[in-house]
Amino acid sequence: QVLKFTRDGIFLLLIGRPGKSEGSNSTRKLGRPAHMDTDLALGEVYVADGYGNRRVAVFDARTGAYKRHWGAYGGIPNDDKLPPYDPAASGSESFHNPVHCVRLSRDGLVYVCDRRNNRVQVFQKDGMFVREFFVERQTRIGQTVAEIAFSPDAGQRFMYVADGPNGEVQVINRADGKPVASFGRTGPMAGQFRSLHNIASDSKGNIYTAEVGWGRRVQKFVPLRD
């Protein structure tokens, strides 16, 4: 379920229902949602749905009413059993569990973290597929795209990708998906990562990371200035 509160904790809205998921094409229930983002101008909330289902679902942010959903490449999602990730294969026609994040860019695109498939897929707000980027595709365990954040410049030129298996933050050119830089390595020390799971950025270009498992911490990185 997705719950909405005021900033002082007053409950406002419930999206979804308790109990067993009805699958990736349900208009009533979610399947262990992982993440969400809000389009304030249109009053819509986008849900990465998620750890159980294989879709992005969109709801009215005020009433919680279902509006639309889609799967990989903008198609109708299914819940068939999927093979293990194969870096040599062409892109999977299905999101793999989990669909771990959804982010809206300033230019009106929807970015979806297909974590187990090592990729980001990009859509228009109506679900029309635009393009996809693979991140460290040869990582056979998958899960290199745990979450993304954008750089603070007006055009959001770069994406920051939380790459858990490789213990790095990947910096990607948002226009073409090409890698620009990376920082971090696997380990327990400051500046290293163990089970990197979430990432965020602020208006000053600072980057914040969260680690689960043995990491259990938040780290802050500041941009280098010339």
C-alpha atoms as a printed R data frame, in Angstrom:
    type eleno elety resid chain resno      x       y       z
1   ATOM     1    CA   GLN     A     1  0.000   0.000   0.000
2   ATOM     2    CA   VAL     A     2  0.951   3.655  -0.403
3   ATOM     3    CA   LEU     A     3 -0.069   5.980   2.425
4   ATOM     4    CA   LYS     A     4 -0.251   9.766   2.227
5   ATOM     5    CA   PHE     A     5  0.204  12.018   5.245
6   ATOM     6    CA   THR     A     6  0.538  15.707   5.966
7   ATOM     7    CA   ARG     A     7  4.010  16.807   7.026
8   ATOM     8    CA   ASP     A     8  2.975  16.660  10.673
9   ATOM     9    CA   GLY     A     9  1.745  13.081  10.354
10  ATOM    10    CA   ILE     A    10 -2.003  13.383   9.785
11  ATOM    11    CA   PHE     A    11 -3.236  10.507   7.597
12  ATOM    12    CA   LEU     A    12 -4.878  11.621   4.342
13  ATOM    13    CA   LEU     A    13 -5.095   8.836   1.779
14  ATOM    14    CA   LEU     A    14 -4.579   5.134   1.124
15  ATOM    15    CA   ILE     A    15 -3.698   3.755  -2.319
16  ATOM    16    CA   GLY     A    16 -4.033  -0.001  -2.675
17  ATOM    17    CA   ARG     A    17 -5.643  -2.545  -0.372
18  ATOM    18    CA   PRO     A    18 -4.294  -4.916   2.262
19  ATOM    19    CA   GLY     A    19 -3.980  -8.588   1.449
20  ATOM    20    CA   LYS     A    20 -2.637 -10.667  -1.401
21  ATOM    21    CA   SER     A    21 -1.749  -8.925  -4.651
22  ATOM    22    CA   GLU     A    22 -4.090  -9.353  -7.609
23  ATOM    23    CA   GLY     A    23 -1.201  -9.215 -10.081
24  ATOM    24    CA   SER     A    24  0.432  -6.676 -12.328
25  ATOM    25    CA   ASN     A    25 -2.783  -5.624 -14.097
26  ATOM    26    CA   SER     A    26 -4.949  -4.976 -11.058
27  ATOM    27    CA   THR     A    27 -6.617  -1.582 -10.769
28  ATOM    28    CA   ARG     A    28 -7.357  -2.075  -7.040
29  ATOM    29    CA   LYS     A    29 -4.276  -3.539  -5.390
30  ATOM    30    CA   LEU     A    30 -0.521  -3.059  -5.453
31  ATOM    31    CA   GLY     A    31  2.140  -5.753  -5.185
32  ATOM    32    CA   ARG     A    32  4.689  -4.641  -2.587
33  ATOM    33    CA   PRO     A    33  5.383  -1.160  -4.021
34  ATOM    34    CA   ALA     A    34  9.004  -0.030  -3.801
35  ATOM    35    CA   HIS     A    35  9.039   3.701  -4.597
36  ATOM    36    CA   MET     A    36  6.945   6.626  -5.815
37  ATOM    37    CA   ASP     A    37  7.229  10.116  -7.261
38  ATOM    38    CA   THR     A    38  4.662  12.885  -7.636
39  ATOM    39    CA   ASP     A    39  3.733  15.106 -10.561
40  ATOM    40    CA   LEU     A    40  2.541  18.184  -8.674
41  ATOM    41    CA   ALA     A    41  1.357  20.042 -11.778
42  ATOM    42    CA   LEU     A    42 -0.982  17.254 -12.904
43  ATOM    43    CA   GLY     A    43 -1.796  15.914  -9.433
44  ATOM    44    CA   GLU     A    44 -0.609  12.373 -10.139
45  ATOM    45    CA   VAL     A    45  1.504   9.915  -8.158
46  ATOM    46    CA   TYR     A    46  3.672   7.357  -9.981
47  ATOM    47    CA   VAL     A    47  4.313   4.092  -8.133
48  ATOM    48    CA   ALA     A    48  7.107   1.611  -8.835
49  ATOM    49    CA   ASP     A    49  5.062  -1.527  -8.208
50  ATOM    50    CA   GLY     A    50  7.419  -3.176  -7.322
51  ATOM    51    CA   TYR     A    51  8.746  -6.099  -5.300
52  ATOM    52    CA   GLY     A    52  5.745  -8.248  -6.229
53  ATOM    53    CA   ASN     A    53  4.348  -6.759  -9.438
54  ATOM    54    CA   ARG     A    54  6.171  -5.660 -12.609
55  ATOM    55    CA   ARG     A    55  4.806  -2.289 -13.562
56  ATOM    56    CA   VAL     A    56  4.545   1.444 -13.089
57  ATOM    57    CA   ALA     A    57  1.087   2.439 -11.856
58  ATOM    58    CA   VAL     A    58 -0.305   5.982 -11.833
59  ATOM    59    CA   PHE     A    59 -2.967   7.281  -9.454
60  ATOM    60    CA   ASP     A    60 -4.734  10.543  -8.715
61  ATOM    61    CA   ALA     A    61 -2.653  12.126  -5.940
62  ATOM    62    CA   ARG     A    62 -5.734  13.707  -4.318
63  ATOM    63    CA   THR     A    63 -8.318  10.923  -4.475
64  ATOM    64    CA   GLY     A    64 -6.167   7.806  -4.995
65  ATOM    65    CA   ALA     A    65 -8.195   6.824  -8.070
66  ATOM    66    CA   TYR     A    66 -6.439   4.481 -10.509
67  ATOM    67    CA   LYS     A    67 -5.512   6.139 -13.813
68  ATOM    68    CA   ARG     A    68 -3.157   3.900 -15.858
69  ATOM    69    CA   HIS     A    69 -0.239   1.465 -15.730
70  ATOM    70    CA   TRP     A    70  2.352  -0.129 -17.981
71  ATOM    71    CA   GLY     A    71  5.195  -2.627 -18.058
72  ATOM    72    CA   ALA     A    72  8.565  -2.821 -19.836
73  ATOM    73    CA   TYR     A    73  8.717  -1.000 -23.184
74  ATOM    74    CA   GLY     A    74  5.273   0.431 -22.387
75  ATOM    75    CA   GLY     A    75  3.548  -2.920 -22.886
76  ATOM    76    CA   ILE     A    76  1.001  -4.855 -20.847
77  ATOM    77    CA   PRO     A    77  2.840  -6.446 -17.903
78  ATOM    78    CA   ASN     A    78  2.607 -10.139 -17.058
79  ATOM    79    CA   ASP     A    79  3.589 -12.230 -14.077
80  ATOM    80    CA   ASP     A    80  5.061 -15.243 -15.886
81  ATOM    81    CA   LYS     A    81  8.162 -16.844 -14.407
82  ATOM    82    CA   LEU     A    82 11.294 -15.159 -15.745
83  ATOM    83    CA   PRO     A    83 14.693 -16.712 -16.504
84  ATOM    84    CA   PRO     A    84 17.812 -15.539 -14.654
85  ATOM    85    CA   TYR     A    85 19.419 -12.367 -15.934
86  ATOM    86    CA   ASP     A    86 21.680 -13.003 -18.936
87  ATOM    87    CA   PRO     A    87 23.961 -10.076 -19.892
88  ATOM    88    CA   ALA     A    88 24.402 -11.517 -23.394
89  ATOM    89    CA   ALA     A    89 20.673 -11.579 -24.121
90  ATOM    90    CA   SER     A    90 18.698  -8.754 -25.663
91  ATOM    91    CA   GLY     A    91 16.575  -6.610 -23.373
92  ATOM    92    CA   SER     A    92 13.877  -8.476 -21.474
93  ATOM    93    CA   GLU     A    93 10.317  -7.758 -22.572
94  ATOM    94    CA   SER     A    94  9.315  -7.708 -18.907
95  ATOM    95    CA   PHE     A    95 10.418  -5.723 -15.901
96  ATOM    96    CA   HIS     A    96 12.046  -8.031 -13.378
97  ATOM    97    CA   ASN     A    97 11.334  -7.878  -9.668
98  ATOM    98    CA   PRO     A    98 11.845  -5.463  -8.252
99  ATOM    99    CA   VAL     A    99 10.781  -2.442 -10.237
100 ATOM   100    CA   HIS     A   100 12.746  -0.487  -7.691
101 ATOM   101    CA   CYS     A   101 12.285   3.210  -8.422
102 ATOM   102    CA   VAL     A   102 10.445   5.756 -10.524
103 ATOM   103    CA   ARG     A   103 11.658   9.339 -11.040
104 ATOM   104    CA   LEU     A   104 10.175  12.233 -13.019
105 ATOM   105    CA   SER     A   105 12.592  14.619 -14.729
106 ATOM   106    CA   ARG     A   106 11.934  18.312 -15.273
107 ATOM   107    CA   ASP     A   107 11.441  17.769 -19.001
108 ATOM   108    CA   GLY     A   108  8.471  15.489 -18.383
109 ATOM   109    CA   LEU     A   109 10.042  12.049 -18.746
110 ATOM   110    CA   VAL     A   110  9.523   9.064 -16.454
111 ATOM   111    CA   TYR     A   111 12.625   7.064 -15.444
112 ATOM   112    CA   VAL     A   112 12.119   3.525 -14.135
113 ATOM   113    CA   CYS     A   113 14.752   1.442 -12.317
114 ATOM   114    CA   ASP     A   114 14.485  -2.121 -13.598
115 ATOM   115    CA   ARG     A   115 16.967  -3.310 -10.982
116 ATOM   116    CA   ARG     A   116 17.349  -7.010 -11.757
117 ATOM   117    CA   ASN     A   117 17.772  -6.266 -15.478
118 ATOM   118    CA   ASN     A   118 20.596  -3.731 -14.907
119 ATOM   119    CA   ARG     A   119 18.775  -1.003 -16.798
120 ATOM   120    CA   VAL     A   120 16.832   2.236 -16.709
121 ATOM   121    CA   GLN     A   121 13.854   2.555 -19.023
122 ATOM   122    CA   VAL     A   122 12.539   5.981 -19.993
123 ATOM   123    CA   PHE     A   123  8.925   6.797 -20.873
124 ATOM   124    CA   GLN     A   124  6.603   9.633 -21.622
125 ATOM   125    CA   LYS     A   125  3.981  10.226 -18.950
126 ATOM   126    CA   ASP     A   126  1.375   8.252 -20.885
127 ATOM   127    CA   GLY     A   127  3.616   5.168 -20.831
128 ATOM   128    CA   MET     A   128  5.046   5.491 -24.340
129 ATOM   129    CA   PHE     A   129  8.550   4.014 -24.389
130 ATOM   130    CA   VAL     A   130 11.381   6.433 -25.242
131 ATOM   131    CA   ARG     A   131 14.703   4.629 -24.645
132 ATOM   132    CA   GLU     A   132 16.654   2.449 -22.232
133 ATOM   133    CA   PHE     A   133 20.115   2.537 -20.670
134 ATOM   134    CA   PHE     A   134 22.018  -0.445 -19.349
135 ATOM   135    CA   VAL     A   135 24.319   0.126 -16.382
136 ATOM   136    CA   GLU     A   136 27.280  -2.226 -15.855
137 ATOM   137    CA   ARG     A   137 25.496  -4.792 -17.983
138 ATOM   138    CA   GLN     A   138 28.048  -7.559 -17.384
139 ATOM   139    CA   THR     A   139 27.168  -7.703 -13.674
140 ATOM   140    CA   ARG     A   140 25.508 -11.111 -13.746
141 ATOM   141    CA   ILE     A   141 23.872 -10.809 -10.357
142 ATOM   142    CA   GLY     A   142 21.797  -7.933 -11.714
143 ATOM   143    CA   GLN     A   143 20.604  -5.166  -9.424
144 ATOM   144    CA   THR     A   144 23.022  -2.464 -10.585
145 ATOM   145    CA   VAL     A   145 20.192   0.098 -10.847
146 ATOM   146    CA   ALA     A   146 18.841   0.326  -7.317
147 ATOM   147    CA   GLU     A   147 17.789   3.969  -7.587
148 ATOM   148    CA   ILE     A   148 18.620   7.137  -9.495
149 ATOM   149    CA   ALA     A   149 18.827  10.860  -8.798
150 ATOM   150    CA   PHE     A   150 19.390  13.823 -11.095
151 ATOM   151    CA   SER     A   151 21.999  16.572 -11.095
152 ATOM   152    CA   PRO     A   152 20.702  19.964  -9.875
153 ATOM   153    CA   ASP     A   153 21.359  22.010 -13.043
154 ATOM   154    CA   ALA     A   154 18.322  23.259 -14.944
155 ATOM   155    CA   GLY     A   155 18.643  20.605 -17.650
156 ATOM   156    CA   GLN     A   156 19.463  17.779 -15.220
157 ATOM   157    CA   ARG     A   157 22.348  16.785 -17.445
158 ATOM   158    CA   PHE     A   158 23.477  13.824 -15.346
159 ATOM   159    CA   MET     A   159 21.914  10.862 -13.562
160 ATOM   160    CA   TYR     A   160 23.435   9.386 -10.423
161 ATOM   161    CA   VAL     A   161 22.833   5.635 -10.251
162 ATOM   162    CA   ALA     A   162 23.117   3.589  -7.053
163 ATOM   163    CA   ASP     A   163 24.994   0.465  -8.193
164 ATOM   164    CA   GLY     A   164 24.769  -1.908  -5.250
165 ATOM   165    CA   PRO     A   165 26.630  -5.041  -6.450
166 ATOM   166    CA   ASN     A   166 29.677  -3.036  -7.567
167 ATOM   167    CA   GLY     A   167 29.658  -0.684  -4.592
168 ATOM   168    CA   GLU     A   168 29.680   2.460  -6.731
169 ATOM   169    CA   VAL     A   169 27.684   5.503  -7.695
170 ATOM   170    CA   GLN     A   170 27.655   5.651 -11.480
171 ATOM   171    CA   VAL     A   171 27.394   9.072 -13.142
172 ATOM   172    CA   ILE     A   172 25.526   8.798 -16.433
173 ATOM   173    CA   ASN     A   173 24.886  11.335 -19.184
174 ATOM   174    CA   ARG     A   174 21.093  11.602 -19.176
175 ATOM   175    CA   ALA     A   175 20.826  12.369 -22.895
176 ATOM   176    CA   ASP     A   176 22.466   9.205 -24.180
177 ATOM   177    CA   GLY     A   177 23.028   6.949 -21.171
178 ATOM   178    CA   LYS     A   178 26.807   6.926 -21.546
179 ATOM   179    CA   PRO     A   179 28.916   6.621 -18.372
180 ATOM   180    CA   VAL     A   180 30.802   9.761 -17.375
181 ATOM   181    CA   ALA     A   181 32.366   8.890 -14.021
182 ATOM   182    CA   SER     A   182 31.911   6.831 -10.883
183 ATOM   183    CA   PHE     A   183 32.947   6.941  -7.252
184 ATOM   184    CA   GLY     A   184 33.084   4.541  -4.340
185 ATOM   185    CA   ARG     A   185 34.041   0.904  -3.948
186 ATOM   186    CA   THR     A   186 32.778  -2.058  -1.955
187 ATOM   187    CA   GLY     A   187 33.724  -1.852   1.705
188 ATOM   188    CA   PRO     A   188 32.760  -0.630   5.184
189 ATOM   189    CA   MET     A   189 34.875   2.523   5.346
190 ATOM   190    CA   ALA     A   190 33.808   6.113   4.735
191 ATOM   191    CA   GLY     A   191 33.276   6.652   1.026
192 ATOM   192    CA   GLN     A   192 32.787   2.938   0.418
193 ATOM   193    CA   PHE     A   193 29.496   1.061   0.101
194 ATOM   194    CA   ARG     A   194 27.968  -2.131   1.426
195 ATOM   195    CA   SER     A   195 24.536  -2.916  -0.056
196 ATOM   196    CA   LEU     A   196 23.991   0.509  -1.630
197 ATOM   197    CA   HIS     A   197 20.226   0.841  -1.931
198 ATOM   198    CA   ASN     A   198 19.017   4.460  -2.254
199 ATOM   199    CA   ILE     A   199 20.321   7.774  -3.537
200 ATOM   200    CA   ALA     A   200 19.170  11.399  -3.523
201 ATOM   201    CA   SER     A   201 20.584  14.783  -4.512
202 ATOM   202    CA   ASP     A   202 19.842  18.333  -3.404
203 ATOM   203    CA   SER     A   203 19.853  21.760  -5.038
204 ATOM   204    CA   LYS     A   204 23.524  22.335  -4.143
205 ATOM   205    CA   GLY     A   205 24.729  19.170  -5.866
206 ATOM   206    CA   ASN     A   206 25.255  17.159  -2.687
207 ATOM   207    CA   ILE     A   207 24.584  13.435  -3.034
208 ATOM   208    CA   TYR     A   208 23.135  11.288  -0.251
209 ATOM   209    CA   THR     A   209 23.327   7.492  -0.213
210 ATOM   210    CA   ALA     A   210 21.663   4.875   1.975
211 ATOM   211    CA   GLU     A   211 22.912   1.349   2.570
212 ATOM   212    CA   VAL     A   212 20.936  -1.655   3.796
213 ATOM   213    CA   GLY     A   213 22.107  -5.038   5.040
214 ATOM   214    CA   TRP     A   214 25.516  -4.699   6.667
215 ATOM   215    CA   GLY     A   215 25.813  -1.073   5.570
216 ATOM   216    CA   ARG     A   216 23.046   0.442   7.702
217 ATOM   217    CA   ARG     A   217 24.049   4.044   7.220
218 ATOM   218    CA   VAL     A   218 23.568   7.265   5.270
219 ATOM   219    CA   GLN     A   219 26.558   9.028   3.669
220 ATOM   220    CA   LYS     A   220 26.778  12.538   2.187
221 ATOM   221    CA   PHE     A   221 29.100  13.477  -0.684
222 ATOM   222    CA   VAL     A   222 29.806  17.064  -1.726
223 ATOM   223    CA   PRO     A   223 30.754  18.139  -5.259
224 ATOM   224    CA   LEU     A   224 34.370  19.068  -5.925
225 ATOM   225    CA   ARG     A   225 34.848  22.731  -6.821
226 ATOM   226    CA   ASP     A   226 37.567  24.129  -9.084
